[in-house]
PDB file of C-alpha atoms in Angstrom:
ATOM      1  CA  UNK A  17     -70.540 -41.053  76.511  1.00 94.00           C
ATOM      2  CA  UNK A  18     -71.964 -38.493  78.599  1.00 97.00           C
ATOM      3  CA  UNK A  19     -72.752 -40.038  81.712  1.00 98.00           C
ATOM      4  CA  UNK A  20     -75.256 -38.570  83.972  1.00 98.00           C
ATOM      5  CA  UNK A  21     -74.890 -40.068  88.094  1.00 98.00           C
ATOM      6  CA  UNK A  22     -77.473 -40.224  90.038  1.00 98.00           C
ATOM      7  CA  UNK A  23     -76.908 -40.370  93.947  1.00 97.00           C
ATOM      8  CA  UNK A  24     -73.060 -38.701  92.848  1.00 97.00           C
ATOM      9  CA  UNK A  25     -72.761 -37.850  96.716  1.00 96.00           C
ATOM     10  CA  UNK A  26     -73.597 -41.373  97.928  1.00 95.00           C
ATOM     11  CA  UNK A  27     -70.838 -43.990  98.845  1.00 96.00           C
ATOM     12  CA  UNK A  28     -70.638 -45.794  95.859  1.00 97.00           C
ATOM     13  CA  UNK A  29     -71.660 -42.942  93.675  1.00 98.00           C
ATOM     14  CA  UNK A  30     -68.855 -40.876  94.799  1.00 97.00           C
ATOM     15  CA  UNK A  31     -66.255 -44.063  93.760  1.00 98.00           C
ATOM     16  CA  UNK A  32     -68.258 -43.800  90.285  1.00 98.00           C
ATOM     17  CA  UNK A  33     -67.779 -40.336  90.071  1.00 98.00           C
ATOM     18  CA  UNK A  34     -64.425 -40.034  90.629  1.00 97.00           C
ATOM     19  CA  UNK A  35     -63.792 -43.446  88.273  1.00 97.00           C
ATOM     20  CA  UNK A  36     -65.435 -41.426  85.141  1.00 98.00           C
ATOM     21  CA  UNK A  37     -63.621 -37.865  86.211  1.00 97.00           C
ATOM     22  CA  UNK A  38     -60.235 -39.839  85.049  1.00 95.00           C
ATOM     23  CA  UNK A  39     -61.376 -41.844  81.860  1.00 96.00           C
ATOM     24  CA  UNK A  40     -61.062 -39.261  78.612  1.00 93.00           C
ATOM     25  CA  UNK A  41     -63.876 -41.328  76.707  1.00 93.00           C
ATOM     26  CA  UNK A  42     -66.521 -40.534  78.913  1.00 95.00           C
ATOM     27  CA  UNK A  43     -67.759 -36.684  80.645  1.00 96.00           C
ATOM     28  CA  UNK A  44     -69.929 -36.679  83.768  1.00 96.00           C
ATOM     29  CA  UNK A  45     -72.911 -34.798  85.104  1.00 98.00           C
ATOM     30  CA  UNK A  46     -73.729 -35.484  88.942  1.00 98.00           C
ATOM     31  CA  UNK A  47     -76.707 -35.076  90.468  1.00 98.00           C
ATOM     32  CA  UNK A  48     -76.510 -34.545  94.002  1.00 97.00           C
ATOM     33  CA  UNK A  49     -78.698 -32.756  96.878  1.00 95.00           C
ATOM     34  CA  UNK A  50     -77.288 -30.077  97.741  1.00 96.00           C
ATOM     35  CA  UNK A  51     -76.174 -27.129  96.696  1.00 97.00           C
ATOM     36  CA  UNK A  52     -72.109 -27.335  98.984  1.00 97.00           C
ATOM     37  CA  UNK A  53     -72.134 -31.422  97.793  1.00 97.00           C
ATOM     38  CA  UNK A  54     -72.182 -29.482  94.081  1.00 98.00           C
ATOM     39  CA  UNK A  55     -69.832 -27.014  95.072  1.00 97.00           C
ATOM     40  CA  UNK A  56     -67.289 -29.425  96.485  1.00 97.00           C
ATOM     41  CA  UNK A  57     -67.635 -31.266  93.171  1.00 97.00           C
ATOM     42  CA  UNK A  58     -67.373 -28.199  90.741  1.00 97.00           C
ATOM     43  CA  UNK A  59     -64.249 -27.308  93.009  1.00 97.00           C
ATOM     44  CA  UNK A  60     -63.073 -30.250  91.671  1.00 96.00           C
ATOM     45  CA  UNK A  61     -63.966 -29.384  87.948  1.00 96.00           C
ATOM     46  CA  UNK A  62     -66.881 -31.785  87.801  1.00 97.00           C
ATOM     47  CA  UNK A  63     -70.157 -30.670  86.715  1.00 97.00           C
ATOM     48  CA  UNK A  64     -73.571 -30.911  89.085  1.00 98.00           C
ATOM     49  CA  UNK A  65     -76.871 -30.471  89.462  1.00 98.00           C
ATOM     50  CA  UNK A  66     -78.799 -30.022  92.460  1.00 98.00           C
ATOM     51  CA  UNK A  67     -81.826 -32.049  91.977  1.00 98.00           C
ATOM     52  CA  UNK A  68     -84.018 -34.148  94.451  1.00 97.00           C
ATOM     53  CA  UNK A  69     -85.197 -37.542  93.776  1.00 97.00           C
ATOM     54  CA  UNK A  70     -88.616 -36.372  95.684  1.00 97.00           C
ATOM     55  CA  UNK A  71     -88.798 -33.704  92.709  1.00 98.00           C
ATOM     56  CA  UNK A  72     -91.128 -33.929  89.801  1.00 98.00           C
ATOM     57  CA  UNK A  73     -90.158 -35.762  86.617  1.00 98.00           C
ATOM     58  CA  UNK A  74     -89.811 -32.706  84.757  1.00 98.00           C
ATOM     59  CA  UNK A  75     -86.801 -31.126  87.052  1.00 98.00           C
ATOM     60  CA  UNK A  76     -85.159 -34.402  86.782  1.00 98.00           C
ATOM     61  CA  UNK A  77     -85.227 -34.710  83.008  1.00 98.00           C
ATOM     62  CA  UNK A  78     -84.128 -31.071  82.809  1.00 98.00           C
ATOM     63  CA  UNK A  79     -81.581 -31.812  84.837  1.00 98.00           C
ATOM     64  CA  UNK A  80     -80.913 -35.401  82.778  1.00 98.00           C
ATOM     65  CA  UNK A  81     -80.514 -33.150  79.305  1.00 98.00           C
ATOM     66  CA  UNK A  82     -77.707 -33.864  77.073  1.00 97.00           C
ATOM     67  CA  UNK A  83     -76.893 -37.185  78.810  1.00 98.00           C
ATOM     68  CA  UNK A  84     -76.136 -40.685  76.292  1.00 98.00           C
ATOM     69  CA  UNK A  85     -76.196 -43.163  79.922  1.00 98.00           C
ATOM     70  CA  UNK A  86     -77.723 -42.778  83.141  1.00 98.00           C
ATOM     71  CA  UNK A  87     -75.767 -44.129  86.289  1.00 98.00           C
ATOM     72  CA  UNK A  88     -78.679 -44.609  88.984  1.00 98.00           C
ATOM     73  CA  UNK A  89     -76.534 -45.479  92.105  1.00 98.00           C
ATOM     74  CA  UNK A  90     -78.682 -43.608  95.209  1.00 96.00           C
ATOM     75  CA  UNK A  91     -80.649 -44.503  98.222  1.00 89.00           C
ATOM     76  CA  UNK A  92     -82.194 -42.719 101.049  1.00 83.00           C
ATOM     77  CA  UNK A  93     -79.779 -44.311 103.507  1.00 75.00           C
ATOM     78  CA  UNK A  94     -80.013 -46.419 106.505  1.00 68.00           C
ATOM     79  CA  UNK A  95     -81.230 -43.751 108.875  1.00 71.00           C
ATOM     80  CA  UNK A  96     -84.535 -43.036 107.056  1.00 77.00           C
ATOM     81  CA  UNK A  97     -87.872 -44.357 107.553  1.00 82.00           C
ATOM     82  CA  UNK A  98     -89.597 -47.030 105.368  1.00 87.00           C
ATOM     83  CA  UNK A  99     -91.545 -43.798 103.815  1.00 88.00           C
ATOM     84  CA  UNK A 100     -88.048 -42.324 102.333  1.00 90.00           C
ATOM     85  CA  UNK A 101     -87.299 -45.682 101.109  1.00 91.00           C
ATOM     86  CA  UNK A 102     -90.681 -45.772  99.336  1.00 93.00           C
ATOM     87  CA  UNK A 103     -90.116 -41.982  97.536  1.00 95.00           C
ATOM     88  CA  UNK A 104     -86.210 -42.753  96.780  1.00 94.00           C
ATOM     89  CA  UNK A 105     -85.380 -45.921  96.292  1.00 94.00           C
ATOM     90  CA  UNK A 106     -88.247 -46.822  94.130  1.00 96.00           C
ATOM     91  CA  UNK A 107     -90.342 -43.989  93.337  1.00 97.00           C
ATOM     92  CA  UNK A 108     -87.443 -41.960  92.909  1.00 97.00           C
ATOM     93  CA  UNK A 109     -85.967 -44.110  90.749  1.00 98.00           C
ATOM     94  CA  UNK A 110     -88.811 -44.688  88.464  1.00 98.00           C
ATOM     95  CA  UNK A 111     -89.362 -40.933  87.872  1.00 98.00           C
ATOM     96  CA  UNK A 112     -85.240 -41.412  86.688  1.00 98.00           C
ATOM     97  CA  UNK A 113     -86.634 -44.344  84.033  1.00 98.00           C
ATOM     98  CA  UNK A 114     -89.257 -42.055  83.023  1.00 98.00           C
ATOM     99  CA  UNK A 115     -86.936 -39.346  82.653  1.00 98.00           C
ATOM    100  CA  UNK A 116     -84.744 -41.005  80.254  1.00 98.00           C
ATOM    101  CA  UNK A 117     -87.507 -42.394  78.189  1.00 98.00           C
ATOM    102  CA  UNK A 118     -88.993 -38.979  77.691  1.00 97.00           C
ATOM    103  CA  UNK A 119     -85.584 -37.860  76.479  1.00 98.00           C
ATOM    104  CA  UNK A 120     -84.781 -40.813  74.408  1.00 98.00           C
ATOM    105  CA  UNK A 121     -81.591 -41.948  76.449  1.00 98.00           C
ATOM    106  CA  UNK A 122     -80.837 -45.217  76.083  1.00 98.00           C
ATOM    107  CA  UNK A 123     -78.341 -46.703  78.434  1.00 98.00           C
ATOM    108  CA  UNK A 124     -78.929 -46.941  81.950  1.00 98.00           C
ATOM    109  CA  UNK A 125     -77.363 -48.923  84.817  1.00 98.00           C
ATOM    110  CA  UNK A 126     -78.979 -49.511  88.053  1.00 98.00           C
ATOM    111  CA  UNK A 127     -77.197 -50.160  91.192  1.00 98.00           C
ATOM    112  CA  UNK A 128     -79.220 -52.877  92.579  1.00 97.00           C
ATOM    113  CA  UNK A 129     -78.739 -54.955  95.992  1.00 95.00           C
ATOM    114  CA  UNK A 130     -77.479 -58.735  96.046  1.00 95.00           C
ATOM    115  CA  UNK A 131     -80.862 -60.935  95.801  1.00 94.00           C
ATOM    116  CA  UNK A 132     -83.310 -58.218  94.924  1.00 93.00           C
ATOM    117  CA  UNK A 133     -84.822 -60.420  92.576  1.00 94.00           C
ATOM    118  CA  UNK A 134     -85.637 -63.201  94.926  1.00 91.00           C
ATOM    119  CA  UNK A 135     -88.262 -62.484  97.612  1.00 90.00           C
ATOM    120  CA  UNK A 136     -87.214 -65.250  99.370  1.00 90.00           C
ATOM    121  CA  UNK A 137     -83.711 -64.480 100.392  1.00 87.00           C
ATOM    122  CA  UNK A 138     -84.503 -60.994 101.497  1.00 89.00           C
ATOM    123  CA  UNK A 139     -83.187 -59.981 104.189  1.00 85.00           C
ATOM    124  CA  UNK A 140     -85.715 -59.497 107.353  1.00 84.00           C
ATOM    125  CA  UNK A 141     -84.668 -56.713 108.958  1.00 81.00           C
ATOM    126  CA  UNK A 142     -84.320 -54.717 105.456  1.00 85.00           C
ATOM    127  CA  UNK A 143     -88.003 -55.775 103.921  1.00 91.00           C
ATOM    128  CA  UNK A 144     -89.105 -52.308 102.590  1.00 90.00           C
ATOM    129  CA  UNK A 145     -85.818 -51.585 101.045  1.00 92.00           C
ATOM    130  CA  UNK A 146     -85.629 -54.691  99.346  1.00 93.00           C
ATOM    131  CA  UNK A 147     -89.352 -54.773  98.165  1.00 95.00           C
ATOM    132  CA  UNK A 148     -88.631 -51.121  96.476  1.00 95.00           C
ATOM    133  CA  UNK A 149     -85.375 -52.182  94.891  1.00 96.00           C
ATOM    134  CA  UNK A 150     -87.256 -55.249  93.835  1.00 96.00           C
ATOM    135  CA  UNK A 151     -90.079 -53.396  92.202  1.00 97.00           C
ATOM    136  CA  UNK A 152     -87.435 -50.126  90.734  1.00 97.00           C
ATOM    137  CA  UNK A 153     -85.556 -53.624  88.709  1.00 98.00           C
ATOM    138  CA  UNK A 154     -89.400 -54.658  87.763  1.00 97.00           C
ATOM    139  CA  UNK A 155     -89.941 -51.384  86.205  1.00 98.00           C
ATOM    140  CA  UNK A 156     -86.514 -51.089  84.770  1.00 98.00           C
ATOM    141  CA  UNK A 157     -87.452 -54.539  83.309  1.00 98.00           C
ATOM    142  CA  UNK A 158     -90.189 -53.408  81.587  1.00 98.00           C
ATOM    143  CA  UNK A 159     -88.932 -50.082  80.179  1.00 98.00           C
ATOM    144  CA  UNK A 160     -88.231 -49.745  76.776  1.00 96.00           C
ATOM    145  CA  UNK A 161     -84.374 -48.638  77.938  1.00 98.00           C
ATOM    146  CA  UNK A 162     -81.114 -50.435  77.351  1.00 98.00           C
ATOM    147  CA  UNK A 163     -80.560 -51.209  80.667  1.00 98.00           C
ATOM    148  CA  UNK A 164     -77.858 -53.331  83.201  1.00 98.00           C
ATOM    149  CA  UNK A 165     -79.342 -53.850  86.713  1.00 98.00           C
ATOM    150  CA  UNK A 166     -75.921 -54.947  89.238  1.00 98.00           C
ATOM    151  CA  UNK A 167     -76.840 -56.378  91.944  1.00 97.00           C
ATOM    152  CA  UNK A 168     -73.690 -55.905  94.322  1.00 97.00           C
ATOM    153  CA  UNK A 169     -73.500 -58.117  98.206  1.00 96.00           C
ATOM    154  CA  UNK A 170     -72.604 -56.119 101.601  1.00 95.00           C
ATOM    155  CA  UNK A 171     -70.229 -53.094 100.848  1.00 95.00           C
ATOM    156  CA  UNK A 172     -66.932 -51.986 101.842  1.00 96.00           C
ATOM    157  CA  UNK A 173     -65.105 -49.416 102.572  1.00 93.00           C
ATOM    158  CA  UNK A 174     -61.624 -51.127 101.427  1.00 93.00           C
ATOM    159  CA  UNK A 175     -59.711 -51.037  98.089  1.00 94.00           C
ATOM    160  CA  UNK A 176     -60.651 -52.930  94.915  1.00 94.00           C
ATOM    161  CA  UNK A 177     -59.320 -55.905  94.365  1.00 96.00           C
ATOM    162  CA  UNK A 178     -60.266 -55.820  90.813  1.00 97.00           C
ATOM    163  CA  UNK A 179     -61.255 -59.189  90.972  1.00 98.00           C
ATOM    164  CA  UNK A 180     -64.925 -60.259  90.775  1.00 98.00           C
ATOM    165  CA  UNK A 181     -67.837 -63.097  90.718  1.00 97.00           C
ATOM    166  CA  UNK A 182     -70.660 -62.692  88.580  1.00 97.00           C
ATOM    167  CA  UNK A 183     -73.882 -64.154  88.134  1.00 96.00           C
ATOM    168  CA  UNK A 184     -77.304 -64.507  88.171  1.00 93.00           C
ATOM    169  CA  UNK A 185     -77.693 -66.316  91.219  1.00 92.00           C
ATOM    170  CA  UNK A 186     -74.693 -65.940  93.709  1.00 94.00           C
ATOM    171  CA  UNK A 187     -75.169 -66.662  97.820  1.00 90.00           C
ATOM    172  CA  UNK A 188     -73.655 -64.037 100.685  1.00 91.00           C
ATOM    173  CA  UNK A 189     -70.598 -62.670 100.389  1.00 95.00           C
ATOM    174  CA  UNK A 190     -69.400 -58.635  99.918  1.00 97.00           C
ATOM    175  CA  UNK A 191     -67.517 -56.422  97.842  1.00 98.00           C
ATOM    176  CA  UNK A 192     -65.944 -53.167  98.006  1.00 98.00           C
ATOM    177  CA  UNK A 193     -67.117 -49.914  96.588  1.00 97.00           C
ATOM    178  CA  UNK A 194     -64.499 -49.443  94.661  1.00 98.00           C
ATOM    179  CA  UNK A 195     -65.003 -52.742  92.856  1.00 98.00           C
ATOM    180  CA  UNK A 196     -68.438 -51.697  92.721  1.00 98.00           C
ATOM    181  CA  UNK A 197     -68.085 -48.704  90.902  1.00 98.00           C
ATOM    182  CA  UNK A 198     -65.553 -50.146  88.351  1.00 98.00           C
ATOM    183  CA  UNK A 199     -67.939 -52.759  87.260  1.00 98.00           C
ATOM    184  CA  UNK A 200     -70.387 -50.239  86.884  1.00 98.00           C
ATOM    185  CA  UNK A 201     -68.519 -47.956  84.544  1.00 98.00           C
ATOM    186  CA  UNK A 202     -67.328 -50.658  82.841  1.00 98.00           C
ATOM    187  CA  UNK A 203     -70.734 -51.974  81.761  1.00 98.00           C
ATOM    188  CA  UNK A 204     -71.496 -49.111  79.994  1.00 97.00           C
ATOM    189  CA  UNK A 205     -69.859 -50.084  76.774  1.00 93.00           C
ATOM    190  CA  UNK A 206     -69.996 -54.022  77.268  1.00 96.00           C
ATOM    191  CA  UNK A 207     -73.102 -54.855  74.654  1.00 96.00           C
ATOM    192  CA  UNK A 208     -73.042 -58.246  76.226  1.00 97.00           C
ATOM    193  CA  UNK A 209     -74.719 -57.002  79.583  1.00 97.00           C
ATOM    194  CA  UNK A 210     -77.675 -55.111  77.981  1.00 98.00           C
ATOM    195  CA  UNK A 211     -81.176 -55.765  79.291  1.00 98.00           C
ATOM    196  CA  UNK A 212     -79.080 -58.400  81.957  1.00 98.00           C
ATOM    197  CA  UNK A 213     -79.039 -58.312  85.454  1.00 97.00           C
ATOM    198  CA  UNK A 214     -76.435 -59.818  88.032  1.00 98.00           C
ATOM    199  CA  UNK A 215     -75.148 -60.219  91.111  1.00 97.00           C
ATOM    200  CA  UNK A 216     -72.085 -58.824  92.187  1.00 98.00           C
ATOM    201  CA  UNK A 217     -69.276 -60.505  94.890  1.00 98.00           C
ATOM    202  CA  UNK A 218     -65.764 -60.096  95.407  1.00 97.00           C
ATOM    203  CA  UNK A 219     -64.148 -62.736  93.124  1.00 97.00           C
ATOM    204  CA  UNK A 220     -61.234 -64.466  91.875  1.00 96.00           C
ATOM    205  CA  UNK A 221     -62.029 -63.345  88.178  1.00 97.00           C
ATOM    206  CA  UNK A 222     -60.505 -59.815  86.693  1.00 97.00           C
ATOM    207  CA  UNK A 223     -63.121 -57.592  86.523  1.00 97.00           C
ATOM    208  CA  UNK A 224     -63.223 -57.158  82.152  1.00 95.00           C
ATOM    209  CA  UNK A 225     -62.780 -60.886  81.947  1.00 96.00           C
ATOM    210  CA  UNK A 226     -65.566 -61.509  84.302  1.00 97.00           C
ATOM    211  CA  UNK A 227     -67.931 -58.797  82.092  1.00 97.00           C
ATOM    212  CA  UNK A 228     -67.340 -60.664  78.749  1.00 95.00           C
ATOM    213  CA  UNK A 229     -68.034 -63.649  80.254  1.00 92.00           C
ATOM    214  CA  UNK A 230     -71.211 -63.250  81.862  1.00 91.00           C
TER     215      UNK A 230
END
């Protein structure tokens, strides 16, 4: 597949990034911000783009050209205001679902959080980010694209275990980044998890087994 990764700079988008780089069966386009994050990356022989979420439809779908799967694994951070979590984190990524619809891409995986779907286990101090990601899944939901929404707990900055839990409906817990990003690569071609959503902990399962078995 070509594989285009949105938010290629971020923390788990740079795991993902580097994940596909290795793996001959799939190429990579990331999108990042700005112009030295795409120079560090085409330093490293990977393409990029330098596209905003907070630009029009049209200059992400130009950028989006040529893609089979979208990766959609950004966010506008923890030091923005509730208005950048508004434009990126769901308005952004809506204008991404568009996007691929317009172009006839299929496969799409959104990087989620752990409980989006369920207003009442939001967490307080995090309400707007939650209510976007809740309403970006909504949308995803209702798009006419092949899509896998993972909903991953608190992330770390520690190496994969390569072990997993998976479910619906799972309670606290974390999960590294690295774990994160092989799960999402690895959905791409696992038929089983289209139009499915999940959430994502550190496990005792390996990571393929606990794919096919969802």
């Amino acid at each position: 597949m070509n594989v285009f990764v949105i938010g290629a700079n971020g923390q788990v988008g740079q795991n993902i990034v580097q994940l596909l780089h290795t793996m001959e069966e799939h190429s990579l386009k990331a999108m990042v911000r700005k112009q030295e994050q795409a120079d560090e990356l085409a330093s490293r022989g990977i393409e990029a783009v330098v596209v905003s979420l907070e630009d029009s439809v049209e200059a992400i779908s130009e950028a989006m050209k040529g893609s089979d799967a979208v990766i959609f694994a950004a966010g506008s951070g923890g030091n923005t205001g509730s208005d950048k979590t508004l434009l990126v984190d769901l308005d952004g990524a809506v204008k991404t679902i568009e996007a691929a619809e317009e172009l006839g891409i299929k496969r799409y995986v959104m990087v989620s959080a752990l409980q989006a779907h369920n207003r009442e286990n939001w967490h307080e101090a995090l309400l707007p980010y939650y209510a976007a990601k809740h309403y970006a899944d909504k949308l995803l939901e209702a798009s006419q694209l092949d899509y896998t929404i993972v909903r991953p707990g608190g992330l770390l900055n520690e190496p994969g275990s390569g072990k997993v839990s998976i479910a619906e409906n799972l309670g606290s817990g974390s999960i590294s980044r690295k774990d994160v990003a092989e799960v999402v690569v690895s959905t791409l071609k696992k038929e089983n998890t289209i139009r499915r959503s999940f959430n994502l902990l550190s496990g005792e399962k390996d990571i393929r087994k606990a794919l096919d078995s969802f």
